[in-house]
Amino acid sequence: MSPMSITAELREVAGARGLAWMLASREVRVRYKHTVLGIGWALALPVALMLVFTFLFTRVAKVDAGGLPYPVFVFLGLVPWQLHANILSGAARCLTDQRNLVTKVYFAREALPLSVVLSALVDFAVAMTVLAALMAWYGIAPGPGLALVPVVLAVQLALATGLALVLSAANLLYRDVQYVLQVGLQVWMFASSVVYPIPRTGNLKWLAWLNPMTPILDAWRTCITGAHFGLAPEFGLAALISVVVLVAGWRWFRRMERVFGELA
Amino acid sequence: MTAAAEFISVSKRFSRRAKVRTLAGLAGQWLRGPKRGPDGLLPHEFMALQDVSFAVQPGESLGIVGPNGSGKSTILKLLFRILRPDRGQVVTKGRVGGLIELGAGFHPYLSGRENVSINGAILGMSRADIRRQYEAIVEFSGLAEFMDMPVKDYSSGMYARLAFAIAAHANPDVLLVDEVLAVGDAGFQLKCYDWMARMRTSGRAVITVSHDMYAMAASTRCLFIKSGQVKAHGDARQVIEAYLTDLSRDRHDPVLETNFIKTADGVPRAEIKSVELLDGLGRPVTSIGHGANLMLRFHYHAAEQVHSPIFALTLFHDDPRYPLNLPRHYLFHVFSGPAFADQTLKGSGTVEVLVEDVRLPVGCYRAKTYLFERDGVSPIFVQDGVARLEVDRPDWSDGRPLLEHRQRWTITSHVST
């Protein structure tokens, strides 16, 4: 097999998108099969966390939610964060859990991490319906920024997909990755503006610049509610980081892919 | 004409060690440092394939034969791009697919219909392909009324039939088949062979790995591989012959089991020292043809008196090349019954039995001898692995194998002590 050109590789990945959809729909169908609530379970975790953090940060301690009602603020942090966390933890296991596929059949391996991204998006879309109800309850009308939501989603998915590719391959090399990731995700969540805003001034301002998740989460809030969070240059840097992570992650995945059949 | 699949001096290295790594294990490896031998291999590595070359043209079929662990499946995995060569080149043209893993990606909780879509996509079919072929797949599988049932409730035969039907419609240009035809009933297997023949005549390249030499003999060409190296390549019958010769050279004849009743001195009360295999004319043989006469000569020694002795011999079919799928693997049984009811043995001698028109399935057999006294319920002497017999390819037109054979017993010599 002579080495493929990048365009040939891209064509192969594009050819596998049908398979990624198929695997994602299998995953979603199996996940909620034989449950009474079915896909309603996608709401359970974000709603429960929203209630917990609302109690914590309105009764126990106060945070400045930038003028938004805290439940709306935190829900717009938790749901995109859950999407991110679900993609990463699902991706870390996707190759190792499907070793019978990886060692027996050939297809563009990207289909497996991509299917994790797609199936996480289904849960995300379901959870976002609660947001509409929540905003109606508080009388918040979405602003014109709503049109930019696809851009925010694309940047977040680029980052998550790049990391998903790296994590899926890395976990084949070292099964430690899936455990390190669980710790890392917890730390990362509290280092991002998920349940409280990250200050743009003072000692912690570098957290807002270096961690692309903070500008991304703030961009969700800005675009959907019209409230003002964060600044365009931070989001621009986050977008740049995301694209670099996606490209570098994919190239590394391709390099490692040669030995998947032996590692899985 | 360009080959549909080609190996150019392909080598592949494998490690005997577990491939799953942990950071702790890695640290140890760094500390010790790798020590490569003169062949460039780490101590736990070995060559799974060494300098293997072959080419298969469209419309040809290649059969790969060789003992277990010789590298046959590695070749298929390299063709399928699951593994990549360490040296050399693997070139394939068009879509590579086949019957390596039937039902890859089947999910037990999903219906047959849903699994057709998923498995089809895994095998490289587009959604449009799947939609277009769906009816044909269902028709081929013969499972029309079960398509809405979760596959976990399928019988294993139904599961295999659905999986095969999907693979058969994935329409690959290079078709790989790895022993999967061992599953399913005879009708299903015939359907598989039919389909493979059709694929070949329609210009696909077919590459098969099997221990079924009948199936392999139908290939255009064969490749005999042993310990990762090509031993023979060319005309199917010649290569299979070379493989079978090599197999029988490697066989050894251990005595598997001996049991006997002892005298006060600790020696057997009586024993069958050996068994000679002779043809109908009394000449020693190691293999017989279909319908031949077989003479078995037992050499016995009785240290103590044995009243009304009964001699018996069983041939166990013991040949991995020709799996028989029988509940018990003995097929041939001679039993002297009441022939020597009025005899008493003491000392040495021979007993012969002539069996006429022996018709046994092809393959190697292992002989086990028994000596009973009077009642014949539990033997006073048993020995397994005392001799081997090879039965040559039968002429099926001549009739089916017999499980009961006509036998004539005589005591041919006896020296009392």
XYZ file of C-alpha atoms in Angstrom:
681
model
C 0.000 0.000 0.000
C 1.743 3.164 -1.069
C 1.214 6.135 1.230
C -1.924 8.022 0.385
C -1.978 11.700 -0.454
C -3.839 13.985 1.939
C -6.583 14.543 -0.629
C -7.013 10.786 -1.005
C -7.191 10.499 2.763
C -9.765 13.289 2.948
C -11.782 11.557 0.259
C -11.665 8.356 2.299
C -12.903 10.178 5.411
C -15.665 11.846 3.411
C -16.660 8.436 2.092
C -17.023 7.198 5.662
C -19.552 9.817 6.753
C -22.457 7.516 5.900
C -20.908 4.924 8.175
C -20.374 7.509 10.932
C -24.063 8.445 10.769
C -25.041 4.797 10.814
C -22.875 4.043 13.846
C -24.151 7.164 15.618
C -27.769 6.228 15.029
C -27.016 2.698 16.244
C -25.461 4.168 19.384
C -28.421 6.488 20.082
C -31.004 3.789 19.421
C -29.231 1.275 21.640
C -28.544 3.785 24.402
C -32.193 4.484 25.146
C -33.677 1.143 24.151
C -35.677 -0.556 26.899
C -35.860 2.637 28.976
C -39.226 4.194 29.874
C -38.087 7.791 29.437
C -36.136 6.969 26.296
C -34.223 9.928 24.946
C -35.710 12.026 27.771
C -32.772 10.782 29.829
C -30.593 13.178 27.843
C -32.302 15.918 29.911
C -31.792 14.345 33.311
C -28.166 15.246 33.983
C -28.116 18.875 32.777
C -31.410 19.668 34.536
C -30.261 18.071 37.798
C -26.912 19.871 37.683
C -28.649 23.129 36.861
C -30.819 22.786 39.994
C -27.830 21.909 42.191
C -25.649 24.763 40.993
C -28.578 27.215 41.085
C -29.080 26.363 44.762
C -25.347 26.574 45.406
C -24.683 29.894 43.694
C -27.877 31.759 44.605
C -28.484 30.531 48.187
C -25.078 29.476 49.507
C -22.758 31.824 47.612
C -23.466 34.591 45.157
C -21.896 34.884 41.713
C -22.248 37.625 39.154
C -24.061 36.002 36.239
C -23.512 38.997 34.001
C -27.075 40.186 34.317
C -28.600 36.829 33.317
C -30.824 34.822 35.667
C -28.396 32.264 37.123
C -30.355 29.166 35.874
C -30.104 30.440 32.304
C -26.435 31.310 32.790
C -25.522 27.917 34.194
C -27.653 25.928 31.775
C -25.856 27.595 28.862
C -22.598 26.516 30.467
C -23.585 22.997 31.430
C -25.203 21.840 28.185
C -22.367 22.816 25.815
C -19.886 21.501 28.400
C -21.724 18.177 28.565
C -21.490 17.979 24.790
C -17.744 18.522 25.056
C -17.245 16.064 27.911
C -19.462 13.399 26.305
C -17.494 13.586 23.068
C -14.128 13.276 24.790
C -15.003 10.445 27.154
C -16.930 8.564 24.451
C -14.078 9.002 21.971
C -11.443 7.710 24.389
C -13.262 4.373 24.510
C -14.588 4.148 20.966
C -11.677 2.194 19.424
C -10.973 -0.031 22.405
C -14.662 -0.906 22.879
C -15.083 -1.834 19.224
C -11.978 -3.909 18.880
C -13.866 -6.588 16.992
C -14.517 -4.004 14.287
C -11.033 -2.521 14.312
C -9.263 -5.879 14.103
C -11.605 -7.595 11.638
C -12.853 -5.075 9.113
C -11.270 -2.175 7.337
C -13.013 1.171 6.988
C -11.861 4.747 7.509
C -11.224 4.586 11.251
C -12.302 8.213 11.685
C -15.854 6.929 11.405
C -15.715 5.701 15.012
C -14.712 8.964 16.763
C -16.949 10.911 14.352
C -19.899 8.725 15.294
C -19.256 9.634 18.940
C -19.411 13.328 18.007
C -22.677 12.837 16.125
C -24.385 10.813 18.839
C -23.345 13.375 21.490
C -24.942 16.056 19.301
C -28.276 14.242 19.513
C -28.271 14.469 23.311
C -27.166 18.084 23.029
C -30.059 18.983 20.736
C -32.551 17.369 23.108
C -31.135 19.203 26.124
C -31.254 22.513 24.278
C -35.051 22.274 24.058
C -35.162 22.849 27.823
C -33.256 26.066 27.278
C -36.091 27.447 25.140
C -38.529 26.770 27.982
C -36.170 28.290 30.523
C -35.708 31.492 28.486
C -39.445 31.822 27.945
C -39.978 31.466 31.717
C -37.546 34.303 32.431
C -38.804 36.354 29.504
C -35.489 36.463 27.656
C -35.783 36.884 23.915
C -32.882 35.677 21.755
C -31.015 38.484 20.063
C -29.734 38.780 16.487
C -26.568 36.976 17.638
C -28.547 33.742 17.252
C -27.420 33.701 13.630
C -23.843 33.149 14.844
C -24.683 29.977 16.793
C -23.532 27.714 13.908
C -20.104 29.385 14.031
C -19.814 28.848 17.792
C -20.927 25.233 17.420
C -18.454 24.680 14.579
C -15.536 26.018 16.638
C -16.499 23.887 19.631
C -16.879 20.785 17.451
C -13.549 21.402 15.745
C -11.840 21.442 19.137
C -13.761 18.419 20.410
C -13.229 16.408 17.208
C -9.506 17.104 17.166
C -9.214 15.973 20.770
C -11.501 13.006 20.108
C -9.176 11.779 17.351
C -6.142 12.104 19.620
C -7.802 10.492 22.631
C -9.222 7.541 20.715
C -5.807 6.637 19.287
C -3.934 7.436 22.501
C -6.176 5.126 24.504
C -5.204 2.255 22.199
C -1.562 2.967 22.989
C -1.999 3.503 26.704
C -5.209 2.462 28.416
C -4.318 4.951 31.154
C -5.710 7.685 28.924
C -9.353 6.994 29.722
C -8.710 7.342 33.470
C -6.501 10.402 33.197
C -9.242 11.930 31.076
C -11.883 11.566 33.799
C -9.699 13.559 36.181
C -8.729 16.043 33.501
C -12.338 16.751 32.511
C -13.294 17.596 36.111
C -10.388 20.018 36.478
C -11.038 21.518 33.055
C -14.717 22.082 33.850
C -13.920 24.162 36.934
C -11.200 26.024 35.038
C -13.794 27.086 32.447
C -16.750 29.415 32.772
C -19.246 26.574 33.144
C -20.879 27.310 36.506
C -19.316 30.716 37.228
C -17.784 33.369 34.996
C -13.999 33.446 34.665
C -12.778 36.987 35.414
C -11.071 38.787 32.524
C -8.925 40.842 34.872
C -6.607 40.004 37.742
C -4.487 36.909 38.303
C -6.817 34.503 36.496
C -7.206 36.341 33.205
C -4.799 33.967 31.405
C -7.323 31.166 32.069
C -9.784 32.917 29.817
C -7.234 33.332 27.051
C -5.441 30.007 27.029
C -8.392 27.735 27.615
C -10.518 27.844 24.480
C -13.562 26.471 26.303
C -14.148 29.720 28.255
C -14.497 31.944 25.168
C -16.583 29.233 23.496
C -19.017 28.932 26.431
C -19.218 32.712 26.760
C -19.893 32.942 23.037
C -22.875 30.594 23.474
C -24.262 32.912 26.135
C -23.607 36.048 24.119
C -25.136 34.709 20.928
C -28.216 33.152 22.452
C -29.218 35.672 25.119
C -27.743 38.880 23.730
C -26.072 39.533 27.089
C -22.456 40.606 26.835
C -19.860 38.006 27.792
C -16.270 37.999 26.672
C -14.705 39.606 23.649
C -14.230 38.780 20.011
C -10.386 38.515 20.116
C -10.540 35.772 22.744
C -13.009 33.851 20.666
C -10.811 34.386 17.620
C -7.872 32.835 19.452
C -10.071 29.956 20.607
C -11.144 29.354 17.010
C -7.533 29.317 15.881
C -6.553 26.872 18.635
C -9.502 24.653 17.700
C -8.541 24.469 14.045
C -4.912 23.700 14.910
C -6.040 20.960 17.310
C -8.336 19.478 14.655
C -5.684 19.382 11.924
C -2.839 18.201 14.159
C -5.110 15.664 15.858
C -6.199 14.234 12.531
C -2.660 14.003 11.158
C -1.519 12.160 14.297
C -4.556 9.865 14.120
C -3.636 8.990 10.501
C -0.068 8.236 11.498
C -1.146 5.969 14.324
C -3.885 4.359 12.270
C -1.332 2.071 10.596
C -0.892 0.111 13.805
C -4.508 0.106 15.065
C -4.968 -3.458 13.850
C -2.133 -4.619 16.085
C -2.926 -2.493 19.122
C -6.648 -3.069 19.461
C -3.323 -6.875 -17.118
C -2.756 -5.448 -13.663
C -3.189 -7.719 -10.689
C -6.250 -7.252 -8.490
C -4.151 -8.039 -5.455
C -0.406 -8.303 -5.188
C 2.195 -8.942 -2.478
C 5.692 -7.691 -3.320
C 8.327 -9.114 -0.917
C 6.115 -8.529 2.087
C 7.462 -9.075 5.603
C 5.558 -8.608 8.825
C 6.931 -8.666 12.350
C 4.837 -9.623 15.372
C 5.407 -9.425 19.065
C 4.619 -12.292 21.404
C 4.133 -9.823 24.190
C 0.767 -8.298 25.089
C 0.329 -5.255 22.927
C -1.703 -3.214 25.380
C 0.737 -0.845 26.969
C 0.581 1.055 30.215
C 2.747 3.947 31.239
C 4.318 1.812 33.971
C 5.347 -0.842 31.418
C 6.734 1.819 29.120
C 8.913 3.265 31.887
C 10.408 -0.199 32.462
C 11.150 -0.536 28.750
C 12.927 2.815 28.673
C 15.060 1.875 31.643
C 16.141 -1.464 30.198
C 16.511 -0.277 26.645
C 15.754 -2.436 23.616
C 18.141 -5.269 22.799
C 17.833 -6.287 19.196
C 19.215 -9.586 17.995
C 21.348 -10.008 14.837
C 18.142 -10.346 12.791
C 16.979 -6.923 13.972
C 14.275 -8.460 16.132
C 13.592 -7.802 19.783
C 13.722 -10.978 21.890
C 9.917 -11.198 22.015
C 9.431 -10.583 18.309
C 9.190 -13.010 15.439
C 8.620 -12.839 11.698
C 4.985 -13.640 10.925
C 5.675 -13.306 7.199
C 9.000 -13.290 5.413
C 9.461 -12.059 1.903
C 6.091 -13.258 0.601
C 5.229 -12.447 -3.004
C 2.260 -13.415 -5.157
C -0.242 -11.827 -7.483
C -3.890 -12.618 -8.160
C -5.470 -11.480 -11.406
C -9.140 -10.561 -11.781
C -11.119 -13.745 -12.412
C -8.596 -15.903 -10.583
C -8.811 -17.605 -7.238
C -5.922 -18.239 -4.899
C -6.120 -20.776 -2.093
C -3.776 -20.344 0.841
C -2.899 -23.535 2.741
C -0.608 -24.132 5.664
C -0.584 -25.282 9.270
C -2.107 -23.192 12.054
C -0.097 -20.115 12.919
C 1.779 -20.166 9.617
C 0.655 -16.672 8.585
C -2.428 -17.349 6.439
C -4.731 -14.994 8.289
C -1.975 -12.393 8.485
C -1.917 -12.343 4.679
C -5.659 -11.701 4.588
C -5.402 -8.968 7.215
C -2.650 -7.271 5.214
C -4.789 -7.407 2.067
C -7.662 -5.959 4.055
C -5.426 -3.136 5.377
C -6.124 -4.110 8.982
C -2.385 -4.675 9.262
C 0.379 -2.861 7.363
C 3.574 -4.538 6.181
C 6.904 -3.781 7.852
C 8.687 -4.333 4.571
C 7.502 -4.736 1.003
C 4.292 -3.621 -0.609
C 0.677 -4.772 -0.642
C -1.202 -3.529 -3.682
C -4.928 -3.975 -4.137
C -7.194 -2.651 -6.847
C -10.781 -1.678 -6.085
C -12.797 -2.491 -3.028
C -11.465 -5.288 -0.830
C -14.089 -7.131 1.107
C -15.237 -10.534 1.980
C -16.078 -13.064 4.539
C -13.510 -12.597 7.255
C -15.791 -11.645 10.055
C -19.445 -12.324 9.381
C -21.761 -9.867 11.061
C -19.133 -7.320 12.095
C -20.894 -4.545 13.984
C -24.151 -6.481 14.442
C -25.822 -5.178 17.555
C -27.834 -7.831 19.425
C -30.637 -5.460 20.469
C -31.288 -4.081 17.011
C -33.543 -5.729 14.455
C -32.316 -7.611 11.420
C -33.393 -4.675 9.264
C -31.365 -2.140 11.277
C -28.350 -4.422 11.332
C -28.420 -4.797 7.547
C -27.877 -1.038 7.261
C -25.081 -0.916 9.821
C -23.225 -4.009 8.630
C -23.629 -2.892 5.011
C -22.130 0.496 5.835
C -19.229 -1.161 7.646
C -18.591 -3.325 4.584
C -18.349 -0.183 2.488
C -21.824 0.036 0.948
C -23.326 3.474 0.516
C -26.791 4.190 1.852
C -28.142 4.104 -1.693
C -26.447 0.717 -2.289
C -28.035 -0.652 0.854
C -31.490 0.641 -0.014
C -31.219 -0.772 -3.527
C -29.922 -4.159 -2.406
C -32.103 -4.552 0.688
C -34.760 -6.738 -0.930
C -32.097 -8.936 -2.555
C -30.320 -9.357 0.766
C -33.508 -10.381 2.545
C -34.389 -12.745 -0.285
C -30.925 -14.356 -0.251
C -30.997 -14.810 3.527
C -34.485 -16.343 3.428
C -35.360 -14.470 6.620
C -38.097 -12.163 5.305
C -40.411 -12.747 8.253
C -37.677 -12.216 10.851
C -36.343 -8.847 9.759
C -38.040 -6.956 12.588
C -36.785 -9.326 15.277
C -33.704 -8.338 17.314
C -30.773 -10.426 16.134
C -30.107 -11.591 19.711
C -33.163 -13.824 19.250
C -31.824 -15.313 15.999
C -30.439 -18.827 15.956
C -26.755 -18.974 15.098
C -27.658 -20.306 11.649
C -30.022 -17.394 10.983
C -27.373 -14.974 12.192
C -24.801 -16.443 9.813
C -27.251 -16.450 6.900
C -28.122 -12.782 7.328
C -24.479 -11.813 7.756
C -23.481 -13.797 4.683
C -26.309 -12.318 2.622
C -25.074 -8.794 3.395
C -21.452 -9.652 2.643
C -22.534 -11.303 -0.612
C -24.172 -8.072 -1.760
C -21.361 -5.721 -0.736
C -19.872 -6.443 -4.155
C -16.126 -6.284 -3.518
C -13.526 -6.472 -6.295
C -11.153 -8.540 -4.192
C -12.928 -11.140 -2.132
C -11.291 -12.611 0.978
C -12.738 -15.760 2.537
C -11.374 -17.086 5.826
C -12.767 -20.451 6.945
C -16.168 -18.915 7.483
C -17.806 -21.595 5.403
C -17.426 -23.986 8.309
C -20.623 -22.497 9.728
C -24.093 -23.262 8.519
C -25.754 -26.325 7.095
C -24.848 -28.059 3.848
C -27.394 -26.050 1.875
C -25.933 -22.809 3.126
C -22.391 -23.948 2.335
C -23.402 -24.876 -1.196
C -24.920 -21.420 -1.594
C -21.604 -19.929 -0.440
C -19.535 -21.965 -2.917
C -21.972 -21.114 -5.685
C -21.713 -17.466 -4.934
C -17.908 -17.558 -4.769
C -17.769 -19.268 -8.151
C -20.082 -16.625 -9.603
C -17.927 -13.832 -8.163
C -14.900 -15.354 -9.829
C -16.483 -15.797 -13.229
C -17.698 -12.209 -13.103
C -14.075 -11.060 -12.902
C -13.439 -10.734 -9.173
C -10.291 -12.019 -7.532
C -11.030 -14.556 -4.802
C -8.529 -15.378 -2.051
C -9.462 -18.230 0.279
C -7.977 -19.660 3.433
C -9.281 -23.070 4.394
C -8.325 -26.446 5.798
C -10.848 -28.081 3.501
C -8.593 -29.469 0.779
C -11.537 -30.353 -1.476
C -12.512 -26.711 -1.590
C -8.943 -25.560 -2.074
C -8.349 -27.931 -4.982
C -10.931 -25.913 -6.943
C -8.743 -22.782 -6.787
C -6.910 -21.547 -9.859
C -3.673 -21.598 -7.893
C -2.547 -22.352 -4.361
C 0.041 -20.946 -2.014
C 1.542 -23.173 0.688
C 2.904 -21.157 3.562
C 4.722 -22.413 6.634
C 6.303 -20.376 9.441
C 5.722 -17.222 7.448
C 7.556 -18.431 4.353
C 6.258 -19.529 0.982
C 6.988 -23.254 0.559
C 5.161 -23.813 -2.705
C 3.169 -21.694 -5.112
C 1.469 -22.707 -8.320
C -0.878 -25.407 -9.564
C -3.475 -26.097 -6.871
C -3.172 -29.894 -6.850
C 0.621 -29.907 -6.736
C 0.737 -27.368 -3.923
C -1.854 -29.267 -1.887
C 0.120 -32.471 -2.455
C 3.253 -30.737 -1.178
C 1.384 -29.495 1.870
C -0.079 -32.904 2.699
C 3.309 -34.590 2.285
C 4.823 -32.032 4.601
C 2.044 -32.593 7.131
C 2.519 -36.345 7.269
C 6.282 -35.896 7.649
C 5.665 -33.769 10.706
C 3.408 -36.310 12.332
C 4.708 -38.363 15.191
C 3.041 -41.370 16.711
C 3.014 -41.145 20.456
C 1.428 -43.959 22.401
C -1.387 -42.005 23.941
C -2.630 -44.307 26.657
C -1.868 -47.758 28.024
C -3.857 -49.497 30.728
C -3.764 -53.101 31.903
C -4.429 -55.460 34.757
C -1.204 -56.488 36.486
C 0.010 -59.836 37.705
C 1.591 -60.214 41.145
C 4.941 -59.377 39.440
C 3.604 -56.056 38.141
C 3.659 -57.022 34.443
C 0.499 -57.110 32.326
C -1.546 -60.304 32.749
C -1.862 -60.222 28.987
C -1.048 -57.649 26.368
C -1.286 -56.867 22.683
C 2.342 -56.131 21.863
C 1.700 -54.657 18.437
C -0.664 -54.591 15.506
C 0.412 -54.990 11.898
C -1.625 -53.474 9.085
C -1.570 -55.637 5.935
C -3.356 -55.551 2.650
C -5.497 -58.426 1.403
C -2.355 -60.237 0.180
C -0.545 -59.941 3.514
C 1.778 -57.072 2.549
C 2.366 -54.306 5.110
C 0.512 -51.073 4.297
C 0.312 -47.576 5.761
C -2.543 -46.411 3.570
C -5.415 -48.120 1.828
C -7.769 -47.159 -0.932
C -11.512 -47.191 -1.009
C -13.059 -50.676 -1.013
C -9.761 -52.439 -0.289
C -9.343 -55.468 1.992
C -7.503 -54.867 5.226
C -5.818 -57.491 7.392
C -4.997 -56.679 11.019
C -2.468 -58.925 12.750
C -2.394 -58.705 16.562
C 0.754 -59.893 18.357
C -0.212 -60.881 21.857
C 1.561 -62.152 24.923
C -0.297 -63.677 27.865
C 1.760 -63.993 31.067
C -1.171 -65.694 32.749
C -4.028 -67.727 31.349
C -6.743 -65.749 29.571
C -9.997 -67.649 29.058
C -12.260 -66.852 26.109
C -10.193 -63.887 24.909
C -11.800 -61.139 22.871
C -9.658 -58.957 20.615
C -10.885 -55.555 19.467
C -9.525 -52.607 17.561
C -11.003 -49.192 16.912
C -9.850 -46.691 14.324
C -10.363 -43.094 15.392
C -10.550 -40.497 12.697
C -7.766 -38.147 13.705
C -7.179 -35.688 10.920
C -7.538 -31.932 11.164
C -7.498 -31.642 7.380
C -10.812 -33.382 7.002
C -13.112 -32.430 9.858
C -15.896 -34.981 9.936
C -18.315 -33.300 12.323
C -19.347 -36.614 13.837
C -20.409 -36.852 17.456
C -17.652 -39.411 18.183
C -14.633 -39.777 16.043
C -14.367 -43.514 15.722
C -15.689 -45.049 12.623
C -14.195 -48.444 12.345
C -14.498 -51.181 14.867
C -13.420 -54.827 14.787
C -14.476 -57.083 17.619
C -13.782 -60.811 17.758
C -16.854 -61.447 19.884
C -17.435 -65.139 20.523
C -14.868 -66.259 17.879
C -12.423 -67.494 20.542
C -14.935 -68.421 23.263
C -13.497 -71.957 23.552
C -9.831 -70.870 23.605
C -7.469 -70.233 26.467
C -4.359 -68.143 25.816
C -1.084 -68.505 27.625
C 2.172 -67.485 25.974
C 2.712 -65.602 22.705
C 1.044 -65.708 19.349
C -0.804 -63.855 16.645
C -4.450 -63.321 15.839
C -5.574 -62.049 12.466
C -8.739 -60.511 11.232
C -9.524 -59.948 7.581
C -11.856 -57.058 6.859
C -13.233 -56.906 3.357
C -14.307 -53.909 1.343
C -13.188 -51.217 3.764
C -15.000 -47.989 2.999
C -14.039 -45.151 5.285
C -14.010 -41.399 4.948
C -10.700 -40.043 3.722
C -8.034 -39.061 6.242
C -5.655 -40.320 8.911
C -6.774 -42.808 11.553
C -5.326 -43.750 14.906
C -5.688 -47.308 16.175
C -6.601 -48.317 19.705
C -6.452 -51.976 20.763
C -8.375 -53.776 23.465
C -8.115 -57.239 24.986
C -11.056 -58.529 27.012
C -11.573 -61.712 28.936
C -14.789 -63.758 28.743
C -17.519 -61.205 29.528
C -15.951 -58.431 27.506
C -17.249 -55.671 29.727
C -14.020 -54.132 30.969
C -10.771 -54.775 29.111
C -7.712 -56.328 30.743
C -5.480 -54.438 28.300
C -5.975 -51.169 26.379
C -3.506 -49.228 24.307
C -4.184 -46.099 22.253
C -2.066 -44.849 19.367
C -0.593 -48.225 18.471
C -0.744 -47.655 14.716
C -1.796 -45.216 12.047
C -3.663 -45.798 8.849
C -4.295 -43.397 6.041
C -7.390 -43.782 3.887
C -6.946 -42.339 0.433
C -9.413 -40.186 -1.365
C -12.476 -42.348 -1.919
C -14.272 -42.810 -5.170
C -17.690 -41.584 -4.133
C -19.380 -43.139 -7.146
C -18.515 -46.450 -5.551
C -20.849 -46.039 -2.624
C -21.012 -44.395 0.731
C -18.699 -45.059 3.665
C -19.626 -48.119 5.681
C -19.834 -48.129 9.418
C -20.216 -51.938 9.613
C -17.646 -54.128 7.930
C -17.579 -57.895 7.367
C -14.771 -59.499 9.410
C -13.190 -62.966 9.644
C -11.103 -63.829 12.718
C -8.481 -66.590 13.088
C -5.745 -67.513 15.534
C -2.761 -67.934 13.197
C -0.071 -69.018 15.596
C 0.285 -69.852 19.216
C 3.277 -70.833 21.335
C 2.455 -71.923 24.843
C 4.744 -71.099 27.707
